Coordinates of C-alpha atoms and ligand atoms in Angstrom, one line a residue:
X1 CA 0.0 0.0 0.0
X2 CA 1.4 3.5 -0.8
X3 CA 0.3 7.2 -0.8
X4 CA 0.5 9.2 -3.6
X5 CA 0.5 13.0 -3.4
X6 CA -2.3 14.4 -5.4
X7 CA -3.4 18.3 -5.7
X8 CA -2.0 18.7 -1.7
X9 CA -4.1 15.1 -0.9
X10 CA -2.9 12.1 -0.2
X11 CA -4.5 9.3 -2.2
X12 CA -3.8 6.0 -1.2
X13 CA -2.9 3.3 -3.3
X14 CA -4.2 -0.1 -3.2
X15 CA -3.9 -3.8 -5.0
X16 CA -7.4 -4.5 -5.4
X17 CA -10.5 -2.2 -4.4
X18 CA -13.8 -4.7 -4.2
X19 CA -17.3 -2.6 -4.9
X20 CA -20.5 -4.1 -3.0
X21 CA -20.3 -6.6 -0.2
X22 CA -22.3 -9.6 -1.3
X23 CA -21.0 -12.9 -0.7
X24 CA -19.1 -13.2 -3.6
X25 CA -17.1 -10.1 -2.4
X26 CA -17.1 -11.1 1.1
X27 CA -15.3 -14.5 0.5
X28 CA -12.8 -12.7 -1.5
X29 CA -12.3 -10.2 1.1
X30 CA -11.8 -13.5 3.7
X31 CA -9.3 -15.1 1.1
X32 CA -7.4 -12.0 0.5
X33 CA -6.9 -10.9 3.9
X34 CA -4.3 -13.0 4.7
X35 CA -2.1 -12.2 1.6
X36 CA 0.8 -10.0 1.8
X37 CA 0.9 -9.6 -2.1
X38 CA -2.4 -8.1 -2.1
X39 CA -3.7 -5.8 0.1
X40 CA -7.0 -3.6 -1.0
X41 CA -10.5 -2.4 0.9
X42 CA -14.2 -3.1 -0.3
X43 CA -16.4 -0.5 -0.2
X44 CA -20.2 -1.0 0.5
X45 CA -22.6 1.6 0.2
X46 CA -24.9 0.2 3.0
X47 CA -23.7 0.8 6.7
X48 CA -24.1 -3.0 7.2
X49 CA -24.8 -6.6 6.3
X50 CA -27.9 -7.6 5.3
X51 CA -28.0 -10.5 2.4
X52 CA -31.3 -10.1 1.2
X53 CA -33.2 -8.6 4.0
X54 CA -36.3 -8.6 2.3
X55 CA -36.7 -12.5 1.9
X56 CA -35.0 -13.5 5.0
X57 CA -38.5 -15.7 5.7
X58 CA -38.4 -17.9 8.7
X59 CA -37.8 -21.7 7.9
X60 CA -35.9 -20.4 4.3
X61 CA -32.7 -22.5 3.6
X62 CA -30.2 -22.1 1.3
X63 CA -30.2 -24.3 -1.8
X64 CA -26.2 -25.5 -1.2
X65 CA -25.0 -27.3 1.7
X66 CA -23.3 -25.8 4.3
X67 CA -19.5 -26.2 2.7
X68 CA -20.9 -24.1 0.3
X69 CA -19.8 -21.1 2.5
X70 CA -17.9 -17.8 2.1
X71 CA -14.2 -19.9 2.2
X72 CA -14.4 -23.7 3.0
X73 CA -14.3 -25.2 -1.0
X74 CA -10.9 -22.7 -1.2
X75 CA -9.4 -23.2 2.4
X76 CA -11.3 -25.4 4.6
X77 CA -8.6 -24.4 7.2
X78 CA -9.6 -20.7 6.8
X79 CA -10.7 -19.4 10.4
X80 CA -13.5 -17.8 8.4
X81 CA -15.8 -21.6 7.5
X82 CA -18.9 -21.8 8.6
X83 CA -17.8 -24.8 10.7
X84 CA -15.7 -22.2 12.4
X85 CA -18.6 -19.7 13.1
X86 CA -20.0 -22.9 14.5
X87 CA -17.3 -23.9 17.0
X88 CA -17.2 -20.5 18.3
X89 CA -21.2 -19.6 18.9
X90 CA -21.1 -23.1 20.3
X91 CA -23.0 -24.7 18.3
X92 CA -20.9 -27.3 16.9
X93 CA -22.6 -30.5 18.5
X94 CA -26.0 -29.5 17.2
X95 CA -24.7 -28.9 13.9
X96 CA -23.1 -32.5 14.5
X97 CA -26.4 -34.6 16.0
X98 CA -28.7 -32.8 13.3
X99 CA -26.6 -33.4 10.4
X100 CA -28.4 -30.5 8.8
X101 CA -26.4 -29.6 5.3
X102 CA -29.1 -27.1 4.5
X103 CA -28.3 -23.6 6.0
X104 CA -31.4 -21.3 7.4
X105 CA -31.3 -18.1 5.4
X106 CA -31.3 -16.2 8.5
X107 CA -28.4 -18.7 10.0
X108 CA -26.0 -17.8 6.5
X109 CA -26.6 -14.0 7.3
X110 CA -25.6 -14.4 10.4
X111 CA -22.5 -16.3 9.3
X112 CA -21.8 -13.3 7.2
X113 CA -22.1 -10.9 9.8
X114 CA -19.9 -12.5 12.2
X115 CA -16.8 -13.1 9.7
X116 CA -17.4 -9.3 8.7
X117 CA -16.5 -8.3 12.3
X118 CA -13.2 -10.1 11.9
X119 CA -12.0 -8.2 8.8
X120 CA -10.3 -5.4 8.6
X121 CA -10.6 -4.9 4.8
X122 CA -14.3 -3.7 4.8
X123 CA -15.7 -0.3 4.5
X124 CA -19.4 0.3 5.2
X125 CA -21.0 3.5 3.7
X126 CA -19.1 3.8 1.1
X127 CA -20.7 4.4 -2.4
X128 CA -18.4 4.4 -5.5
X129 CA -19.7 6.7 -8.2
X130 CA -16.9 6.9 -10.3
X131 CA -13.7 4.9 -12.0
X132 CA -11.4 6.8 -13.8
X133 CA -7.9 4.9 -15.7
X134 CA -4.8 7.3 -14.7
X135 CA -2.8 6.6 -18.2
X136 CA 0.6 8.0 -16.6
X137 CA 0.6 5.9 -13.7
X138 CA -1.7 2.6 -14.6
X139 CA -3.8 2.8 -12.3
X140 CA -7.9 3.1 -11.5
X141 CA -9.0 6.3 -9.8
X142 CA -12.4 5.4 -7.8
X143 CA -14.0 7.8 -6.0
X144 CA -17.6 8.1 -4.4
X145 CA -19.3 9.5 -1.5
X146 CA -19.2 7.9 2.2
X147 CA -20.6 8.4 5.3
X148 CA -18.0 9.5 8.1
X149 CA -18.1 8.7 11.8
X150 CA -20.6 12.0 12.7
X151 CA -23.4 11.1 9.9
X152 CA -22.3 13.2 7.0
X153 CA -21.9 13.0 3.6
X154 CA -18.1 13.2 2.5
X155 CA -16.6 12.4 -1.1
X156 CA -13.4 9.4 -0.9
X157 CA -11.0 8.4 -3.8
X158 CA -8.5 5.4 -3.4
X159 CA -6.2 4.4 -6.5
X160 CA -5.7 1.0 -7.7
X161 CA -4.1 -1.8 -9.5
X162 CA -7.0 -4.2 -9.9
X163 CA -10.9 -3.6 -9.7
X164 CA -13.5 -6.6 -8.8
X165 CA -17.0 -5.4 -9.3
X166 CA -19.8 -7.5 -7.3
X167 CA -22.6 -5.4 -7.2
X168 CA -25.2 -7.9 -7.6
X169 CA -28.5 -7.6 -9.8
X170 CA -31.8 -6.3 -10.1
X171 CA -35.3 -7.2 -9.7
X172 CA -36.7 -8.5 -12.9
X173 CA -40.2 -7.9 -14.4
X174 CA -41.9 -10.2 -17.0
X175 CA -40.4 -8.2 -19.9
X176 CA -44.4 -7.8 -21.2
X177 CA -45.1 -5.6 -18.5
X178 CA -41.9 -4.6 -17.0
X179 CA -41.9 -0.8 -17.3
X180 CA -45.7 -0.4 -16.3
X181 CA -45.3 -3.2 -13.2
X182 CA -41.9 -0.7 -12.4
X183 CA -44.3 2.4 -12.3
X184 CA -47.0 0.7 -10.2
X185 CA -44.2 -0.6 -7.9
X186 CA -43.2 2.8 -7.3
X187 CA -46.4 4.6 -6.2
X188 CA -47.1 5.8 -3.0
X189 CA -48.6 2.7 -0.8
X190 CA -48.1 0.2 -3.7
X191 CA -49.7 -3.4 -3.4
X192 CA -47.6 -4.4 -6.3
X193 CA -44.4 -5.2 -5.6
X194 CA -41.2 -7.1 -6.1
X195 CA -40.1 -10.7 -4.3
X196 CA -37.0 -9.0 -3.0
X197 CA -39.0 -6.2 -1.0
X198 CA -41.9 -9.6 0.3
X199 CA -41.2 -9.1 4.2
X200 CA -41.1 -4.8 4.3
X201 CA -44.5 -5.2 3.1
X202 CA -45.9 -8.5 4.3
X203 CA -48.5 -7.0 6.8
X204 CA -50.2 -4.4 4.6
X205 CA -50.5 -7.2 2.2
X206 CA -52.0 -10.0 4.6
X207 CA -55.1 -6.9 4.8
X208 CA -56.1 -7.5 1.3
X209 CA -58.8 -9.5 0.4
X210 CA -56.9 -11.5 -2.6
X211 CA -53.2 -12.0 -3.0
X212 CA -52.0 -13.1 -6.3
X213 CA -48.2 -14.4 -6.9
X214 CA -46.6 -14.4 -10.0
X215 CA -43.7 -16.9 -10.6
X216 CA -42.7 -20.2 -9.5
X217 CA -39.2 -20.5 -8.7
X218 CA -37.9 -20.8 -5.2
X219 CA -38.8 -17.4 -4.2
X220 CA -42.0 -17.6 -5.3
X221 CA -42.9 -20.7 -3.3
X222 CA -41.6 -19.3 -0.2
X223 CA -43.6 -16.8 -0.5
X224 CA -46.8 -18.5 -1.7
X225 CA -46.3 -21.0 1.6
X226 CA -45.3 -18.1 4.0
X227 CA -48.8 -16.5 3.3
X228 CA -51.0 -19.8 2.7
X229 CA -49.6 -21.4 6.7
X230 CA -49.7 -17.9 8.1
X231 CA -53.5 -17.1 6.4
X232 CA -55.1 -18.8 9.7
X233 CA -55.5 -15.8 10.6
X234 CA -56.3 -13.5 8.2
X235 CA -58.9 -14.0 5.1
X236 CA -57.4 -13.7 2.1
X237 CA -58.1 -15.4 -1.4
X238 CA -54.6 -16.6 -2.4
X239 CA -53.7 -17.3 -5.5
X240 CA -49.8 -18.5 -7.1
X241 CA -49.5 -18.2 -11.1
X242 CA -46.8 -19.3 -13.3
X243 CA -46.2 -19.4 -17.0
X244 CA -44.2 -22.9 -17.0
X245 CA -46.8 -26.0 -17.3
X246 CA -46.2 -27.1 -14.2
X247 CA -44.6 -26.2 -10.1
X248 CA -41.3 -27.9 -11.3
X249 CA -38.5 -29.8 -8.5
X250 CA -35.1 -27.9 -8.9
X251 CA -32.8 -31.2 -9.6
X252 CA -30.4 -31.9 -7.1
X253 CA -29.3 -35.4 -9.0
X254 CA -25.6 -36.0 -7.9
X255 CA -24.7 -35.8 -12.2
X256 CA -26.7 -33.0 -12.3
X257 CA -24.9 -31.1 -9.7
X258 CA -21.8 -31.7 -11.3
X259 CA -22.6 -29.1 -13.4
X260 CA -21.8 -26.9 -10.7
X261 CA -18.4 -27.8 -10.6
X262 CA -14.9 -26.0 -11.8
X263 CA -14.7 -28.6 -14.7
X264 CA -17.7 -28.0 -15.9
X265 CA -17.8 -23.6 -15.7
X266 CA -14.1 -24.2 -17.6
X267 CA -15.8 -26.4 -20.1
X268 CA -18.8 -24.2 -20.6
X269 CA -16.4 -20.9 -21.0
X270 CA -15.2 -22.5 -24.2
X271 CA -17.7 -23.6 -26.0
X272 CA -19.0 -21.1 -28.8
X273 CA -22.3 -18.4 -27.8
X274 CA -25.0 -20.7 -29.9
X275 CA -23.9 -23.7 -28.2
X276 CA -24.0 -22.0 -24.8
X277 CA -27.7 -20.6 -25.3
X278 CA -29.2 -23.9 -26.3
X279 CA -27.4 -25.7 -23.3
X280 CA -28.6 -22.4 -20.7
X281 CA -32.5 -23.6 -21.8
X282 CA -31.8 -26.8 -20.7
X283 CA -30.1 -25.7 -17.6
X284 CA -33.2 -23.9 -16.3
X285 CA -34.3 -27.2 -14.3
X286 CA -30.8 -27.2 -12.4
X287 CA -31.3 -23.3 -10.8
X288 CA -35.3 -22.3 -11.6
X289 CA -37.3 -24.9 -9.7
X290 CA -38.1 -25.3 -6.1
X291 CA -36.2 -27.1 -4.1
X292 CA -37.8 -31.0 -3.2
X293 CA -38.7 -30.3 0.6
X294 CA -40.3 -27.3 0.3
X295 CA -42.9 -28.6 -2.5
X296 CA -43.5 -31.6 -0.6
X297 CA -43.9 -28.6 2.7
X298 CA -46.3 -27.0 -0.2
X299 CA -48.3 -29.7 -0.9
X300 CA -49.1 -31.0 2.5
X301 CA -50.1 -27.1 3.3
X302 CA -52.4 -27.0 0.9
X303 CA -54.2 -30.9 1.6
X304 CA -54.7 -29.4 5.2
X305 CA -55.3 -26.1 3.8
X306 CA -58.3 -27.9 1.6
X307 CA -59.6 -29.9 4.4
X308 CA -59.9 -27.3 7.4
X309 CA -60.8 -24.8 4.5
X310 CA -58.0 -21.8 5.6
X311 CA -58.4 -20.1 3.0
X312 CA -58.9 -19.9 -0.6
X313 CA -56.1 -21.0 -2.6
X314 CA -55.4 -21.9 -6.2
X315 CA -52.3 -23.3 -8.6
X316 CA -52.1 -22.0 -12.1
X317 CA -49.6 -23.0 -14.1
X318 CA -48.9 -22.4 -17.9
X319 CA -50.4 -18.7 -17.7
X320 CA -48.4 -16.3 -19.0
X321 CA -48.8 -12.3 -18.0
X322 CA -49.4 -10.3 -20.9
X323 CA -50.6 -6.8 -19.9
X324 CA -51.7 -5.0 -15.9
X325 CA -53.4 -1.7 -15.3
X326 CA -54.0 -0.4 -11.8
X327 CA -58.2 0.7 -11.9
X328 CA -58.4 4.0 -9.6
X329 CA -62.0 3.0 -9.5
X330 CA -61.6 -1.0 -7.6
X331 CA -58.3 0.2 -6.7
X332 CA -57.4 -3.6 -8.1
X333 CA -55.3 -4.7 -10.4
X334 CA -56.1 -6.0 -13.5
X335 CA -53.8 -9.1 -15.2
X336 CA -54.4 -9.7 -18.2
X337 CA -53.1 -13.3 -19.0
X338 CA -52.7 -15.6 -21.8
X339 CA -52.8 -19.6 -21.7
X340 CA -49.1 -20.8 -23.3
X341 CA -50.8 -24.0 -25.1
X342 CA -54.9 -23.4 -25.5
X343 CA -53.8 -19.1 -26.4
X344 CA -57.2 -18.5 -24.4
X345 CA -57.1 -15.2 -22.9
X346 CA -58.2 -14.1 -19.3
X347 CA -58.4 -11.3 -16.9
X348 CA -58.0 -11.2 -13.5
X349 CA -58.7 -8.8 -10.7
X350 CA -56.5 -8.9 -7.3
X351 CA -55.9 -6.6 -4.5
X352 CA -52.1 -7.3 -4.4
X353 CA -49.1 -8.7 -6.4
X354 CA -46.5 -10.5 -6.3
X355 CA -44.0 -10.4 -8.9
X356 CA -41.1 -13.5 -8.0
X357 CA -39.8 -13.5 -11.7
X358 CA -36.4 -13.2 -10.8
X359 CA -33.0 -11.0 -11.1
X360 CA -31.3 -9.4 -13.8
X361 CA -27.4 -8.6 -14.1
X362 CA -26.4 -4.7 -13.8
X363 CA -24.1 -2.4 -15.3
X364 CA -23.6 0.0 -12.7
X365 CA -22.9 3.8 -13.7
X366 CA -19.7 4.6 -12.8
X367 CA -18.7 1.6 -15.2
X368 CA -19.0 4.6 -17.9
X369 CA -15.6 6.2 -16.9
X370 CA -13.7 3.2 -17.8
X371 CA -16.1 1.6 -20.9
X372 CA -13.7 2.2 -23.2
X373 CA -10.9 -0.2 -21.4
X374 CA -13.6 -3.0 -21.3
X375 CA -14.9 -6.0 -23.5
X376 CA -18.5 -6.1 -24.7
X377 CA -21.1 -8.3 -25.8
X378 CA -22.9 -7.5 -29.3
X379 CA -26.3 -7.2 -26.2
X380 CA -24.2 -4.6 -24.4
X381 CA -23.2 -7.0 -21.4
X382 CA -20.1 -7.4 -20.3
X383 CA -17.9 -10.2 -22.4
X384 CA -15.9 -11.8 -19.8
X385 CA -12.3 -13.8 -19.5
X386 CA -11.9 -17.0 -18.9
X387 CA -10.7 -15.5 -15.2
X388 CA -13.6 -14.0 -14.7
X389 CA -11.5 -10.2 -16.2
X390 CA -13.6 -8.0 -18.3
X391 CA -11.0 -5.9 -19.6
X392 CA -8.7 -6.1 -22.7
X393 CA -5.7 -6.8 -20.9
X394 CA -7.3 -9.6 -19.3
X395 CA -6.2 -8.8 -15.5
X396 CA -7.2 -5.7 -14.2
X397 CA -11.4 -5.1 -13.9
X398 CA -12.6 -8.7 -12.5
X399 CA -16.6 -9.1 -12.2
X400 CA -18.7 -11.4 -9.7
X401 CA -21.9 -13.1 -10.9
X402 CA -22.4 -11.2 -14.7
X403 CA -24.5 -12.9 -16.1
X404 CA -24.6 -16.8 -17.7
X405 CA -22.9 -16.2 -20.6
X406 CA -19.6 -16.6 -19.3
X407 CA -19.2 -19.8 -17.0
X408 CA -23.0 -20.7 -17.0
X409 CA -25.0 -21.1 -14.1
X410 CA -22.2 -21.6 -12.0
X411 CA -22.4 -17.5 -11.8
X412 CA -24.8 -16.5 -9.5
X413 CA -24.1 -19.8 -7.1
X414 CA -22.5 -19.4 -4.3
X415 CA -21.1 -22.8 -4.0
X416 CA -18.4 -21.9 -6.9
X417 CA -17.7 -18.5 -5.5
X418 CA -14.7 -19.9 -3.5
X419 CA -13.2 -21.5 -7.1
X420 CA -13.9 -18.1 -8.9
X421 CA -12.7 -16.3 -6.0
X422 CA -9.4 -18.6 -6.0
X423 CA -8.8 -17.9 -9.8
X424 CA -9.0 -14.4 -9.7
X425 CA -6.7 -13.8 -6.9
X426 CA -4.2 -16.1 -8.8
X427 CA -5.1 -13.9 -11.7
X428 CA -4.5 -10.6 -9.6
X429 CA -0.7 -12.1 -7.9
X430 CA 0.2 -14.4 -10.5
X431 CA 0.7 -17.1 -7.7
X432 CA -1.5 -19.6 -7.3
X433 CA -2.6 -19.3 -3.3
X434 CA -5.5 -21.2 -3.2
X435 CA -4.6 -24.1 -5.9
X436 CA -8.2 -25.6 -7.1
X437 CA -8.1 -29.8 -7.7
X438 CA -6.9 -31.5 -10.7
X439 CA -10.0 -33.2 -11.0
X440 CA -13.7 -32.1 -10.4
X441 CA -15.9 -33.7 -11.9
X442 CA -16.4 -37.6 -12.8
X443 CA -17.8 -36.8 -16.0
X444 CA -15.7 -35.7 -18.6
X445 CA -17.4 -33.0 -21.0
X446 CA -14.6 -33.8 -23.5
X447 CA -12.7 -36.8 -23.7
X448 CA -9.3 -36.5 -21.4
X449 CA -5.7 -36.9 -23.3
X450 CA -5.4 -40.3 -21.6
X451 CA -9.1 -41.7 -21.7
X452 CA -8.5 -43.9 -24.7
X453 CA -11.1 -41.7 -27.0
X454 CA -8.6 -40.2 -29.4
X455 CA -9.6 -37.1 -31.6
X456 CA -9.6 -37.6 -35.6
X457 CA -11.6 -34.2 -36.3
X458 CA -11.2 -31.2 -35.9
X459 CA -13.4 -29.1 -33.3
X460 CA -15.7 -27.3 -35.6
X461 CA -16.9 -23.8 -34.7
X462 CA -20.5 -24.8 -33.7
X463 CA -18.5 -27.6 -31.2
X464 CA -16.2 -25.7 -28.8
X465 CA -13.6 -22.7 -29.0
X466 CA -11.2 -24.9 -26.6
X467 CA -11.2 -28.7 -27.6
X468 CA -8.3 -29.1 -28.3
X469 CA -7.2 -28.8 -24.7
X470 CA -7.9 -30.8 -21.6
X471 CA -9.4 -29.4 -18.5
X472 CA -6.1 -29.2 -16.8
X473 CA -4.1 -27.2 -19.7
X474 CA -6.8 -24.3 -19.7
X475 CA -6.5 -24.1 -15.9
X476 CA -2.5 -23.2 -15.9
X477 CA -2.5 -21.4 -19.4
X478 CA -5.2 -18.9 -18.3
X479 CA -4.1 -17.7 -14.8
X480 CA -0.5 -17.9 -14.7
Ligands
LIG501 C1 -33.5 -14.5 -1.9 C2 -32.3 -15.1 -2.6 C3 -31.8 -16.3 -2.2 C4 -30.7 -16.9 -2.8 N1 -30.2 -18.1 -2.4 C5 -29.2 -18.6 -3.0 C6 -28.7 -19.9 -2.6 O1 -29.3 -20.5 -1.6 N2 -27.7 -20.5 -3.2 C7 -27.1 -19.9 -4.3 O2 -26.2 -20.4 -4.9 N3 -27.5 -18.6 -4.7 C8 -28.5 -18.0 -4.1 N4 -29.0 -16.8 -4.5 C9 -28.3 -16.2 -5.7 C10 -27.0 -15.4 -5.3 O3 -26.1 -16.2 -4.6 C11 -27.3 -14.2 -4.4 O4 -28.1 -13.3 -5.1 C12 -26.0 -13.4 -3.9 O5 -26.4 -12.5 -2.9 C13 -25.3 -12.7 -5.0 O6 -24.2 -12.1 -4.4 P1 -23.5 -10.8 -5.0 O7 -22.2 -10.7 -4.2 O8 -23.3 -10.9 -6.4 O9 -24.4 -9.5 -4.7 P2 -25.4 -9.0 -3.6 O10 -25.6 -9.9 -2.5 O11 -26.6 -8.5 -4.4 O12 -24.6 -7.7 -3.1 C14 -24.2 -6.6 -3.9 C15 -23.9 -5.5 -3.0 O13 -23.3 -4.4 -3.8 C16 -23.7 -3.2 -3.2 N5 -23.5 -2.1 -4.1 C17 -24.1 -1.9 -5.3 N6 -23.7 -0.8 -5.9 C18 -22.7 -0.3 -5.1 C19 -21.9 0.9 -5.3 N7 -21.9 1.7 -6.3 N8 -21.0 1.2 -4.3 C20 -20.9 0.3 -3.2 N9 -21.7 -0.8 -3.0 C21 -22.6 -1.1 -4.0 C22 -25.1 -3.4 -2.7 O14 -25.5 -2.5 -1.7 C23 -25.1 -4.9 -2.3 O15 -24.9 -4.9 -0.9 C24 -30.1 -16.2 -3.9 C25 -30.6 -15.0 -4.3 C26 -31.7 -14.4 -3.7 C27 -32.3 -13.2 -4.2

């Protein structure tokens, strides 16, 4: 770390500044903390921890087991596992005798929290707004506005070598609708709203007379249960829509979940964009269902639901939104809906919605000031490295979770975080600290060097961009 005199200011000079403190940012903040070779801060713009506040729902779980967590898959000797956190709350033999591999939502955020107090590389209230490239002394300018210790507003400005950018996503709207359902969202004492903001506004919604949610992925049946085993007492019509033909299991096969393994996000990076799309529609099953126990918890809610008659509540699958108004005069909204395979149309009136349709990657603003050093996609998204860089020199502006298009689904999950996190700071040094296994995955997505399947063609365009090479090869060639 060094200070460099600027205009009569001192700015200080770092190896790596992180932007937002989400789990992906967290672990690398765990992992890089012990380094000598590369010392850095991540800023947050929150003054604390809070990993996604608004669906923290009692009884929630994460959908990876517990080595899943910020460090163990890089370092299981880190002081920062989960198993760790355990020990030291004391809660090690429970952990043990319940052989529970599913994490409470509420349990991982508390996780966070308590490595967070052990850090020393975290700054809270810090918002970047800007990232300027200082030709003459190769380095990235950031700057922003932070909160100091008596409340106010002050601006900041670090320098550094390396950037890594995890500022998460965005609430997503069926694209049909998605600017009006954003305008209804934002009036005054909405009843439309998005999954993300589900427990702010819980209450107000339990008053209306009919609930309708809109999406079945995991969120969405967390929500739908929450409200059908809490409408006991309250007397709502409930009602959980979705545009897929059925409430679909997310699979958890052990072959299946090898797909959420290094191998396979090294595998995926090379094979060509037409190849990749046709492959992400088929990988929809592995990250949009619900999870097994909580559609069984779902089902058995809604036989009891049915027999003590609760309250009203219906499943419709295969209906796909096509238009919503708000009508000042019912003060209800109207859906307007279309069936995906009879094309019969329908309208339906409710007193509140739902939307848990998902998250979409963001380009944040202050990526404009350094655009120009950066790779993009014909769509305008970033167009990553195979080490997870996303500028044209291939090591200096690293991203977390952009998007599929890169490694696949193994983006947004936070059981790979620890193997991205591992290749980027070998990417950053140039020393491989956390060395990932030879091997991780039994099945081979192309034939190994030694399997006895020996190439006579060529790898066409439509095949892959890196067939040639064996898992192993692309692992050294790309980081070192
Ligand atoms: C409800 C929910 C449950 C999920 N459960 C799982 C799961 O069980 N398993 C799994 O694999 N995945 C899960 N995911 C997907 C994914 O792992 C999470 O979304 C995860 O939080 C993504 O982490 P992140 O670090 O990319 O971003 P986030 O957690 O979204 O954090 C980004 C941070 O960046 C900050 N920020 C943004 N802009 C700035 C700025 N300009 N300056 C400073 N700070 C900024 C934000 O304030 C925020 O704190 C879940 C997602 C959701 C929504």
């Amino acid at each position: 770390m060094k200070m460099h005199t600027d205009n009569d200011q001192q700015t200080i000079q770092y190896d790596y500044i992180g932007i937002g403190l989400g789990p992906f940012n967290l672990g690398f903040a765990c992992m890089a903390a012990p380094l000598d070779d590369l010392k850095g801060r991540i800023f947050e713009q929150a003054n604390a921890f809070c990993w996604h506040p608004g669906m923290l729902i009692e009884g929630a779980t994460l959908q990876n087991p517990f080595l899943g967590d910020l460090v163990s898959m890089a370092d299981p000797t880190s002081p920062f596992t989960y198993l760790n956190f355990c020990k030291q709350k004391g809660r090690l033999y429970q952990l043990y005798i319940r052989e529970n591999f599913y994490l409470g939502r509420a349990d991982f955020n508390e996780y966070c929290q308590w490595v967070i107090q052990q850090l020393d590389n975290i700054d809270f209230g810090h918002k970047v707004m800007d990232i300027r490239y200082e030709e003459e002394e190769g380095l990235y300018r950031v700057s922003g506005v932070r909160t100091n210790s008596h409340g106010q507003q002050e601006t900041f400005c670090v320098l550094t070598k390396k950037l890594l950018i995890g500022v998460g996503s965005h609430p997503q709207f069926p694209s049909s609708i998605a600017d009006k359902a954003q305008i209804l969202a934002h009036q005054p004492n909405t009843s439309l709203i998005h999954s993300g903001q589900y427990l702010k506004h819980k209450k107000p919604l339990q008053e209306c007379k009919e609930i309708t949610v809109i999406g079945s992925g995991q969120s969405g049946a967390e929500i739908f249960y929450d409200l059908l085993t809490s409408s006991k007492d309250h007397d709502y019509k409930l009602n959980w829509v979705t545009r897929p033909a059925r409430y679909f299991q997310m699979e958890t096969a052990k072959f299946a979940l090898e797909i959420l393994t290094p191998d396979y996000a090294e595998y995926f990076f090379g094979l060509n964009e037409d190849v990749k799309t046709d492959i992400l529609k088929d990988h929809q099953h592995l990250y949009k269902g619900i999870n097994q126990k909580l559609i069984n918890d779902i089902y058995d809610a809604l036989d009891e639901n049915h027999r003590y008659q609760h309250c009203q509540a219906q499943l419709l699958p295969c209906m796909e939104i096509v238009d919503i108004h708000f009508d000042t005069q019912s003060q209800q909204y109207h859906l307007h809906f279309k069936h995906t395979q009879t094309h019969v149309e329908y309208l339906h009136k409710t007193d509140a919605v739902i939307f848990a349709t998902g998250y979409k990657p963001v380009l944040p603003d202050f990526i404009g000031g350094i655009r120009d050093r950066l790779q993009w996609h014909e769509d305008g998204s970033y167009l990553p490295n195979r080490n997870w860089s996303v500028d044209k020199n291939k090591r200096e502006v690293f991203i977390q979770n952009a998007g599929l298009k890169g490694h696949g689904i193994t983006n947004p999950d936070l059981g790979m975080a620890c193997y991205r996190n591992s290749r980027i700071i070998f990417a950053m040094t140039g020393i491989d600290h956390y060395p990932a296994e030879a091997s991780t995955s039994f099945q081979q997505y192309q034939p190994h060097a030694n399997s006895g399947f020996e190439e006579i063609s060529e790898a066409t365009q439509e095949q892959t961009q890196a067939a040639t090479h064996s898992p192993s090869y692309i692992k050294r060639e790309a980081y070192a």
